[in-house]
Amino acid sequence: DTAVSQTPKYLVTQMGNDKSIKCEQNLGHDTMYWYKQDSKKFLKIMFSYNNKELIINETVPNRFSPKSPDKAHLNLHINSLELGDSAVYFCASSQVLLQDVGQFFGPGTRLTVL
Amino acid sequence: QQQVKQSPQSLIVQKGGISIINCAYENTAFDYFPWYQQFPGKGPALLIAIRPDVSEKKEGRFTISFNKSAKQFSLHIMDSQPGDSATYFCAASSNTGKLIFGQGTTLQVKP
């Protein structure tokens, strides 16, 4: 069984479009995250939700809007896509916020903006 | 202050050799230091982690060495195998729960 799943795995779209990436975890974790990995493989946190409440909101353009309908899901909606948004986006989850139990990452969504 | 500096950027090791990756941090509020392993096309996976109250932690062939006074920590992979070829990330976090990642090291283990 997949612990953290993301859809779609690949997303190719034109500049200016709006797109969403979905994430689900079946680990029963309280906290979920979105990370962006750029072309140089640098990983940076974007958002974190704990029990559907936004906990971490990094300096991310407000074109990016996370939504957590329940504890097991965290979706990422991106408006007016730009070339610089091309990256791999990873969803992750952890059991309890602030605890060193490790974060479990999904397989990633490769977003290409043309 | 929030950065974690990782070196080298890439590393080539012969099978059976020792791979060493180093990280340094500035923020003394960091109290959790994990290492993640990422294979191409996959998400990062937790490999091993340490808290600053111990100087070393070993799990199988993987060892973290931690130097609190120098604000440095390193990953040693003993008896490196071709299957260890991957990108390795060090990271650090404080009680905010936010993981700050290093820049990554691409390890290639030659047969």
PDB file of C-alpha atoms in Angstrom:
ATOM      1  CA  ASP A   1       0.000   0.000   0.000  1.00  0.00           C
ATOM      2  CA  THR A   2       1.278   3.455  -0.899  1.00  0.00           C
ATOM      3  CA  ALA A   3       1.877   5.545   2.225  1.00  0.00           C
ATOM      4  CA  VAL A   4       1.892   8.991   0.614  1.00  0.00           C
ATOM      5  CA  SER A   5       0.470   9.264  -2.881  1.00  0.00           C
ATOM      6  CA  GLN A   6       0.326  12.182  -5.263  1.00  0.00           C
ATOM      7  CA  THR A   7      -1.534  12.775  -8.501  1.00  0.00           C
ATOM      8  CA  PRO A   8      -0.646  13.434 -11.179  1.00  0.00           C
ATOM      9  CA  LYS A   9       2.959  12.232 -11.433  1.00  0.00           C
ATOM     10  CA  TYR A  10       3.609  14.465 -14.435  1.00  0.00           C
ATOM     11  CA  LEU A  11       1.919  17.726 -15.325  1.00  0.00           C
ATOM     12  CA  VAL A  12       2.706  19.697 -18.475  1.00  0.00           C
ATOM     13  CA  THR A  13       0.829  22.928 -18.996  1.00  0.00           C
ATOM     14  CA  GLN A  14       0.984  26.355 -20.577  1.00  0.00           C
ATOM     15  CA  MET A  15       1.861  29.605 -18.837  1.00  0.00           C
ATOM     16  CA  GLY A  16      -1.131  31.318 -17.316  1.00  0.00           C
ATOM     17  CA  ASN A  17      -3.090  28.135 -16.671  1.00  0.00           C
ATOM     18  CA  ASP A  18      -4.395  27.005 -13.273  1.00  0.00           C
ATOM     19  CA  LYS A  19      -3.584  23.502 -12.043  1.00  0.00           C
ATOM     20  CA  SER A  20      -3.957  21.367  -8.943  1.00  0.00           C
ATOM     21  CA  ILE A  21      -1.893  18.594  -7.412  1.00  0.00           C
ATOM     22  CA  LYS A  22      -3.504  16.169  -5.005  1.00  0.00           C
ATOM     23  CA  CYS A  23      -1.911  14.374  -2.065  1.00  0.00           C
ATOM     24  CA  GLU A  24      -3.215  11.650   0.192  1.00  0.00           C
ATOM     25  CA  GLN A  25      -1.592   9.789   3.070  1.00  0.00           C
ATOM     26  CA  ASN A  26      -2.860   6.583   4.636  1.00  0.00           C
ATOM     27  CA  LEU A  27      -0.459   6.607   7.586  1.00  0.00           C
ATOM     28  CA  GLY A  28      -2.818   8.309  10.011  1.00  0.00           C
ATOM     29  CA  HIS A  29      -0.396  11.215  10.348  1.00  0.00           C
ATOM     30  CA  ASP A  30      -1.417  14.572  11.792  1.00  0.00           C
ATOM     31  CA  THR A  31       0.853  16.794   9.753  1.00  0.00           C
ATOM     32  CA  MET A  32       1.283  17.219   6.014  1.00  0.00           C
ATOM     33  CA  TYR A  33       3.695  19.318   3.975  1.00  0.00           C
ATOM     34  CA  TRP A  34       4.379  20.614   0.490  1.00  0.00           C
ATOM     35  CA  TYR A  35       7.968  20.946  -0.727  1.00  0.00           C
ATOM     36  CA  LYS A  36       9.385  22.283  -3.971  1.00  0.00           C
ATOM     37  CA  GLN A  37      12.521  20.721  -5.509  1.00  0.00           C
ATOM     38  CA  ASP A  38      14.134  22.855  -8.182  1.00  0.00           C
ATOM     39  CA  SER A  39      16.269  21.822 -11.125  1.00  0.00           C
ATOM     40  CA  LYS A  40      19.373  21.798  -8.910  1.00  0.00           C
ATOM     41  CA  LYS A  41      17.598  19.363  -6.552  1.00  0.00           C
ATOM     42  CA  PHE A  42      17.303  21.959  -3.797  1.00  0.00           C
ATOM     43  CA  LEU A  43      14.390  21.092  -1.491  1.00  0.00           C
ATOM     44  CA  LYS A  44      12.437  23.882   0.152  1.00  0.00           C
ATOM     45  CA  ILE A  45       9.366  23.714   2.319  1.00  0.00           C
ATOM     46  CA  MET A  46       6.345  25.640   1.103  1.00  0.00           C
ATOM     47  CA  PHE A  47       3.505  24.834   3.487  1.00  0.00           C
ATOM     48  CA  SER A  48       2.642  22.671   6.454  1.00  0.00           C
ATOM     49  CA  TYR A  49      -0.760  21.698   7.835  1.00  0.00           C
ATOM     50  CA  ASN A  50      -1.459  20.110  11.190  1.00  0.00           C
ATOM     51  CA  ASN A  51      -4.933  18.638  11.613  1.00  0.00           C
ATOM     52  CA  LYS A  52      -6.215  20.752   8.715  1.00  0.00           C
ATOM     53  CA  GLU A  53      -4.761  23.949  10.200  1.00  0.00           C
ATOM     54  CA  LEU A  54      -2.068  25.911   8.353  1.00  0.00           C
ATOM     55  CA  ILE A  55       1.085  25.892  10.484  1.00  0.00           C
ATOM     56  CA  ILE A  56       3.917  26.884   8.147  1.00  0.00           C
ATOM     57  CA  ASN A  57       3.552  29.259   5.232  1.00  0.00           C
ATOM     58  CA  GLU A  58       6.886  30.125   3.693  1.00  0.00           C
ATOM     59  CA  THR A  59       7.483  33.046   1.386  1.00  0.00           C
ATOM     60  CA  VAL A  60       5.472  31.575  -1.425  1.00  0.00           C
ATOM     61  CA  PRO A  61       3.592  33.638  -4.043  1.00  0.00           C
ATOM     62  CA  ASN A  62      -0.096  33.820  -3.226  1.00  0.00           C
ATOM     63  CA  ARG A  63      -0.743  32.120  -6.563  1.00  0.00           C
ATOM     64  CA  PHE A  64      -0.087  28.957  -4.562  1.00  0.00           C
ATOM     65  CA  SER A  65      -2.957  27.938  -2.318  1.00  0.00           C
ATOM     66  CA  PRO A  66      -2.959  24.770  -0.251  1.00  0.00           C
ATOM     67  CA  LYS A  67      -6.198  23.175   0.876  1.00  0.00           C
ATOM     68  CA  SER A  68      -6.654  20.440   3.442  1.00  0.00           C
ATOM     69  CA  PRO A  69     -10.191  19.000   3.317  1.00  0.00           C
ATOM     70  CA  ASP A  70      -9.292  16.480   6.024  1.00  0.00           C
ATOM     71  CA  LYS A  71      -6.281  15.173   7.909  1.00  0.00           C
ATOM     72  CA  ALA A  72      -5.406  12.667   5.195  1.00  0.00           C
ATOM     73  CA  HIS A  73      -5.444  15.044   2.244  1.00  0.00           C
ATOM     74  CA  LEU A  74      -3.492  18.145   1.293  1.00  0.00           C
ATOM     75  CA  ASN A  75      -3.954  19.586  -2.159  1.00  0.00           C
ATOM     76  CA  LEU A  76      -1.989  22.341  -3.862  1.00  0.00           C
ATOM     77  CA  HIS A  77      -3.651  24.701  -6.301  1.00  0.00           C
ATOM     78  CA  ILE A  78      -1.535  26.978  -8.461  1.00  0.00           C
ATOM     79  CA  ASN A  79      -3.018  29.930 -10.336  1.00  0.00           C
ATOM     80  CA  SER A  80      -1.560  31.730 -13.325  1.00  0.00           C
ATOM     81  CA  LEU A  81       1.347  29.351 -13.762  1.00  0.00           C
ATOM     82  CA  GLU A  82       4.741  30.859 -14.619  1.00  0.00           C
ATOM     83  CA  LEU A  83       7.848  29.349 -16.196  1.00  0.00           C
ATOM     84  CA  GLY A  84       9.632  29.526 -12.835  1.00  0.00           C
ATOM     85  CA  ASP A  85       7.038  27.237 -11.282  1.00  0.00           C
ATOM     86  CA  SER A  86       8.530  24.312 -13.198  1.00  0.00           C
ATOM     87  CA  ALA A  87       9.867  21.949 -10.552  1.00  0.00           C
ATOM     88  CA  VAL A  88       9.117  18.717  -8.748  1.00  0.00           C
ATOM     89  CA  TYR A  89       6.589  19.148  -5.964  1.00  0.00           C
ATOM     90  CA  PHE A  90       6.645  16.715  -3.071  1.00  0.00           C
ATOM     91  CA  CYS A  91       3.983  16.088  -0.511  1.00  0.00           C
ATOM     92  CA  ALA A  92       5.083  14.667   2.841  1.00  0.00           C
ATOM     93  CA  SER A  93       3.530  13.692   6.136  1.00  0.00           C
ATOM     94  CA  SER A  94       4.682  13.073   9.681  1.00  0.00           C
ATOM     95  CA  GLN A  95       3.072  11.557  12.736  1.00  0.00           C
ATOM     96  CA  VAL A  96       3.228  14.489  15.086  1.00  0.00           C
ATOM     97  CA  LEU A  97       4.346  18.019  14.445  1.00  0.00           C
ATOM     98  CA  LEU A  98       7.662  18.859  16.096  1.00  0.00           C
ATOM     99  CA  GLN A  99       8.619  15.243  16.753  1.00  0.00           C
ATOM    100  CA  ASP A 100      11.632  13.522  15.266  1.00  0.00           C
ATOM    101  CA  VAL A 101       9.739  10.640  13.775  1.00  0.00           C
ATOM    102  CA  GLY A 102      10.705  11.610  10.265  1.00  0.00           C
ATOM    103  CA  GLN A 103       8.721  12.884   7.348  1.00  0.00           C
ATOM    104  CA  PHE A 104       7.424  10.445   4.736  1.00  0.00           C
ATOM    105  CA  PHE A 105       7.585  11.818   1.210  1.00  0.00           C
ATOM    106  CA  GLY A 106       5.371  11.051  -1.733  1.00  0.00           C
ATOM    107  CA  PRO A 107       6.766  10.158  -5.186  1.00  0.00           C
ATOM    108  CA  GLY A 108       6.589  13.742  -6.434  1.00  0.00           C
ATOM    109  CA  THR A 109       4.769  15.589  -9.202  1.00  0.00           C
ATOM    110  CA  ARG A 110       6.958  16.933 -11.992  1.00  0.00           C
ATOM    111  CA  LEU A 111       5.407  20.177 -13.191  1.00  0.00           C
ATOM    112  CA  THR A 112       6.571  21.609 -16.498  1.00  0.00           C
ATOM    113  CA  VAL A 113       5.296  25.020 -17.528  1.00  0.00           C
ATOM    114  CA  LEU A 114       5.756  25.832 -21.222  1.00  0.00           C
TER     115      LEU A 114
ATOM    116  CA  GLN B   1      21.057  31.680  10.046  1.00  0.00           C
ATOM    117  CA  GLN B   2      18.528  29.326   8.518  1.00  0.00           C
ATOM    118  CA  GLN B   3      20.953  27.732   6.081  1.00  0.00           C
ATOM    119  CA  VAL B   4      22.442  24.278   6.160  1.00  0.00           C
ATOM    120  CA  LYS B   5      25.595  24.006   4.040  1.00  0.00           C
ATOM    121  CA  GLN B   6      26.412  20.620   2.585  1.00  0.00           C
ATOM    122  CA  SER B   7      29.530  19.357   0.848  1.00  0.00           C
ATOM    123  CA  PRO B   8      30.684  17.942  -1.446  1.00  0.00           C
ATOM    124  CA  GLN B   9      28.165  18.507  -4.219  1.00  0.00           C
ATOM    125  CA  SER B  10      29.145  15.201  -5.801  1.00  0.00           C
ATOM    126  CA  LEU B  11      31.170  12.213  -4.703  1.00  0.00           C
ATOM    127  CA  ILE B  12      32.555   9.166  -6.477  1.00  0.00           C
ATOM    128  CA  VAL B  13      33.620   6.212  -4.352  1.00  0.00           C
ATOM    129  CA  GLN B  14      34.794   2.736  -5.205  1.00  0.00           C
ATOM    130  CA  LYS B  15      32.740  -0.218  -4.020  1.00  0.00           C
ATOM    131  CA  GLY B  16      33.758  -1.117  -0.485  1.00  0.00           C
ATOM    132  CA  GLY B  17      35.046   2.359   0.257  1.00  0.00           C
ATOM    133  CA  ILE B  18      33.844   4.929   2.794  1.00  0.00           C
ATOM    134  CA  SER B  19      31.613   7.784   1.647  1.00  0.00           C
ATOM    135  CA  ILE B  20      31.687  10.925   3.775  1.00  0.00           C
ATOM    136  CA  ILE B  21      29.310  13.858   3.410  1.00  0.00           C
ATOM    137  CA  ASN B  22      29.564  16.935   5.596  1.00  0.00           C
ATOM    138  CA  CYS B  23      27.069  19.536   6.749  1.00  0.00           C
ATOM    139  CA  ALA B  24      27.343  22.737   8.761  1.00  0.00           C
ATOM    140  CA  TYR B  25      24.708  24.952  10.326  1.00  0.00           C
ATOM    141  CA  GLU B  26      24.514  28.300  12.091  1.00  0.00           C
ATOM    142  CA  ASN B  27      21.223  28.290  13.972  1.00  0.00           C
ATOM    143  CA  THR B  28      21.843  26.981  17.501  1.00  0.00           C
ATOM    144  CA  ALA B  29      18.097  26.457  17.907  1.00  0.00           C
ATOM    145  CA  PHE B  30      18.279  23.453  15.573  1.00  0.00           C
ATOM    146  CA  ASP B  31      17.803  20.297  17.600  1.00  0.00           C
ATOM    147  CA  TYR B  32      17.073  17.566  15.091  1.00  0.00           C
ATOM    148  CA  PHE B  33      19.378  16.542  12.257  1.00  0.00           C
ATOM    149  CA  PRO B  34      18.133  13.922   9.786  1.00  0.00           C
ATOM    150  CA  TRP B  35      19.675  12.569   6.628  1.00  0.00           C
ATOM    151  CA  TYR B  36      17.516  11.716   3.642  1.00  0.00           C
ATOM    152  CA  GLN B  37      18.306   9.485   0.675  1.00  0.00           C
ATOM    153  CA  GLN B  38      16.727  10.142  -2.709  1.00  0.00           C
ATOM    154  CA  PHE B  39      16.853   7.866  -5.739  1.00  0.00           C
ATOM    155  CA  PRO B  40      16.099   9.253  -9.221  1.00  0.00           C
ATOM    156  CA  GLY B  41      12.382   9.716  -9.779  1.00  0.00           C
ATOM    157  CA  LYS B  42      11.534   9.026  -6.135  1.00  0.00           C
ATOM    158  CA  GLY B  43      10.805  11.079  -3.071  1.00  0.00           C
ATOM    159  CA  PRO B  44      13.392  11.525  -0.314  1.00  0.00           C
ATOM    160  CA  ALA B  45      13.367   8.830   2.375  1.00  0.00           C
ATOM    161  CA  LEU B  46      14.593   9.190   5.938  1.00  0.00           C
ATOM    162  CA  LEU B  47      17.866   7.336   6.370  1.00  0.00           C
ATOM    163  CA  ILE B  48      19.066   8.175   9.870  1.00  0.00           C
ATOM    164  CA  ALA B  49      18.698  11.064  12.313  1.00  0.00           C
ATOM    165  CA  ILE B  50      20.414  12.429  15.407  1.00  0.00           C
ATOM    166  CA  ARG B  51      19.729  14.814  18.274  1.00  0.00           C
ATOM    167  CA  PRO B  52      22.543  17.065  19.576  1.00  0.00           C
ATOM    168  CA  ASP B  53      22.740  15.281  22.922  1.00  0.00           C
ATOM    169  CA  VAL B  54      24.736  12.444  21.330  1.00  0.00           C
ATOM    170  CA  SER B  55      27.920  12.653  19.297  1.00  0.00           C
ATOM    171  CA  GLU B  56      27.385   9.600  17.137  1.00  0.00           C
ATOM    172  CA  LYS B  57      24.617   7.360  15.915  1.00  0.00           C
ATOM    173  CA  LYS B  58      25.070   4.192  13.902  1.00  0.00           C
ATOM    174  CA  GLU B  59      22.533   2.176  11.946  1.00  0.00           C
ATOM    175  CA  GLY B  60      24.050  -0.635   9.947  1.00  0.00           C
ATOM    176  CA  ARG B  61      26.583   0.807   7.512  1.00  0.00           C
ATOM    177  CA  PHE B  62      25.382   4.389   8.106  1.00  0.00           C
ATOM    178  CA  THR B  63      26.810   6.564  10.878  1.00  0.00           C
ATOM    179  CA  ILE B  64      26.129  10.178  11.792  1.00  0.00           C
ATOM    180  CA  SER B  65      28.899  12.035  13.598  1.00  0.00           C
ATOM    181  CA  PHE B  66      27.817  15.209  15.364  1.00  0.00           C
ATOM    182  CA  ASN B  67      30.040  18.034  16.652  1.00  0.00           C
ATOM    183  CA  LYS B  68      27.869  20.475  18.575  1.00  0.00           C
ATOM    184  CA  SER B  69      30.617  22.992  19.334  1.00  0.00           C
ATOM    185  CA  ALA B  70      31.629  23.193  15.690  1.00  0.00           C
ATOM    186  CA  LYS B  71      28.014  23.094  14.517  1.00  0.00           C
ATOM    187  CA  GLN B  72      28.850  20.364  12.063  1.00  0.00           C
ATOM    188  CA  PHE B  73      27.579  16.887  11.363  1.00  0.00           C
ATOM    189  CA  SER B  74      28.483  14.258   8.836  1.00  0.00           C
ATOM    190  CA  LEU B  75      27.236  11.050   7.297  1.00  0.00           C
ATOM    191  CA  HIS B  76      29.612   8.129   6.876  1.00  0.00           C
ATOM    192  CA  ILE B  77      28.640   5.215   4.657  1.00  0.00           C
ATOM    193  CA  MET B  78      30.899   2.261   5.339  1.00  0.00           C
ATOM    194  CA  ASP B  79      31.501  -0.475   2.753  1.00  0.00           C
ATOM    195  CA  SER B  80      29.749   1.630   0.103  1.00  0.00           C
ATOM    196  CA  GLN B  81      27.777  -0.379  -2.456  1.00  0.00           C
ATOM    197  CA  PRO B  82      26.559   0.491  -5.974  1.00  0.00           C
ATOM    198  CA  GLY B  83      23.000   0.381  -4.561  1.00  0.00           C
ATOM    199  CA  ASP B  84      23.933   3.322  -2.326  1.00  0.00           C
ATOM    200  CA  SER B  85      24.259   5.516  -5.425  1.00  0.00           C
ATOM    201  CA  ALA B  86      21.719   8.269  -4.807  1.00  0.00           C
ATOM    202  CA  THR B  87      21.420  11.888  -3.718  1.00  0.00           C
ATOM    203  CA  TYR B  88      21.847  12.475  -0.002  1.00  0.00           C
ATOM    204  CA  PHE B  89      20.429  15.448   1.861  1.00  0.00           C
ATOM    205  CA  CYS B  90      21.245  16.590   5.337  1.00  0.00           C
ATOM    206  CA  ALA B  91      18.616  18.653   7.106  1.00  0.00           C
ATOM    207  CA  ALA B  92      17.983  20.446  10.372  1.00  0.00           C
ATOM    208  CA  SER B  93      14.949  21.605  12.271  1.00  0.00           C
ATOM    209  CA  SER B  94      14.025  23.309  15.506  1.00  0.00           C
ATOM    210  CA  ASN B  95      10.777  23.318  17.442  1.00  0.00           C
ATOM    211  CA  THR B  96       9.036  25.020  14.524  1.00  0.00           C
ATOM    212  CA  GLY B  97       8.921  21.643  12.788  1.00  0.00           C
ATOM    213  CA  LYS B  98      10.316  23.179   9.614  1.00  0.00           C
ATOM    214  CA  LEU B  99      13.033  21.100   7.942  1.00  0.00           C
ATOM    215  CA  ILE B 100      15.854  23.094   6.353  1.00  0.00           C
ATOM    216  CA  PHE B 101      17.665  20.987   3.775  1.00  0.00           C
ATOM    217  CA  GLY B 102      21.253  21.116   2.609  1.00  0.00           C
ATOM    218  CA  GLN B 103      22.004  21.419  -1.085  1.00  0.00           C
ATOM    219  CA  GLY B 104      22.368  17.677  -1.615  1.00  0.00           C
ATOM    220  CA  THR B 105      25.262  15.371  -2.529  1.00  0.00           C
ATOM    221  CA  THR B 106      25.108  13.058  -5.498  1.00  0.00           C
ATOM    222  CA  LEU B 107      26.940   9.860  -4.613  1.00  0.00           C
ATOM    223  CA  GLN B 108      28.132   7.418  -7.241  1.00  0.00           C
ATOM    224  CA  VAL B 109      29.584   4.125  -6.071  1.00  0.00           C
ATOM    225  CA  LYS B 110      31.609   2.427  -8.789  1.00  0.00           C
ATOM    226  CA  PRO B 111      31.609  -1.379  -8.961  1.00  0.00           C
TER     227      PRO B 111
END
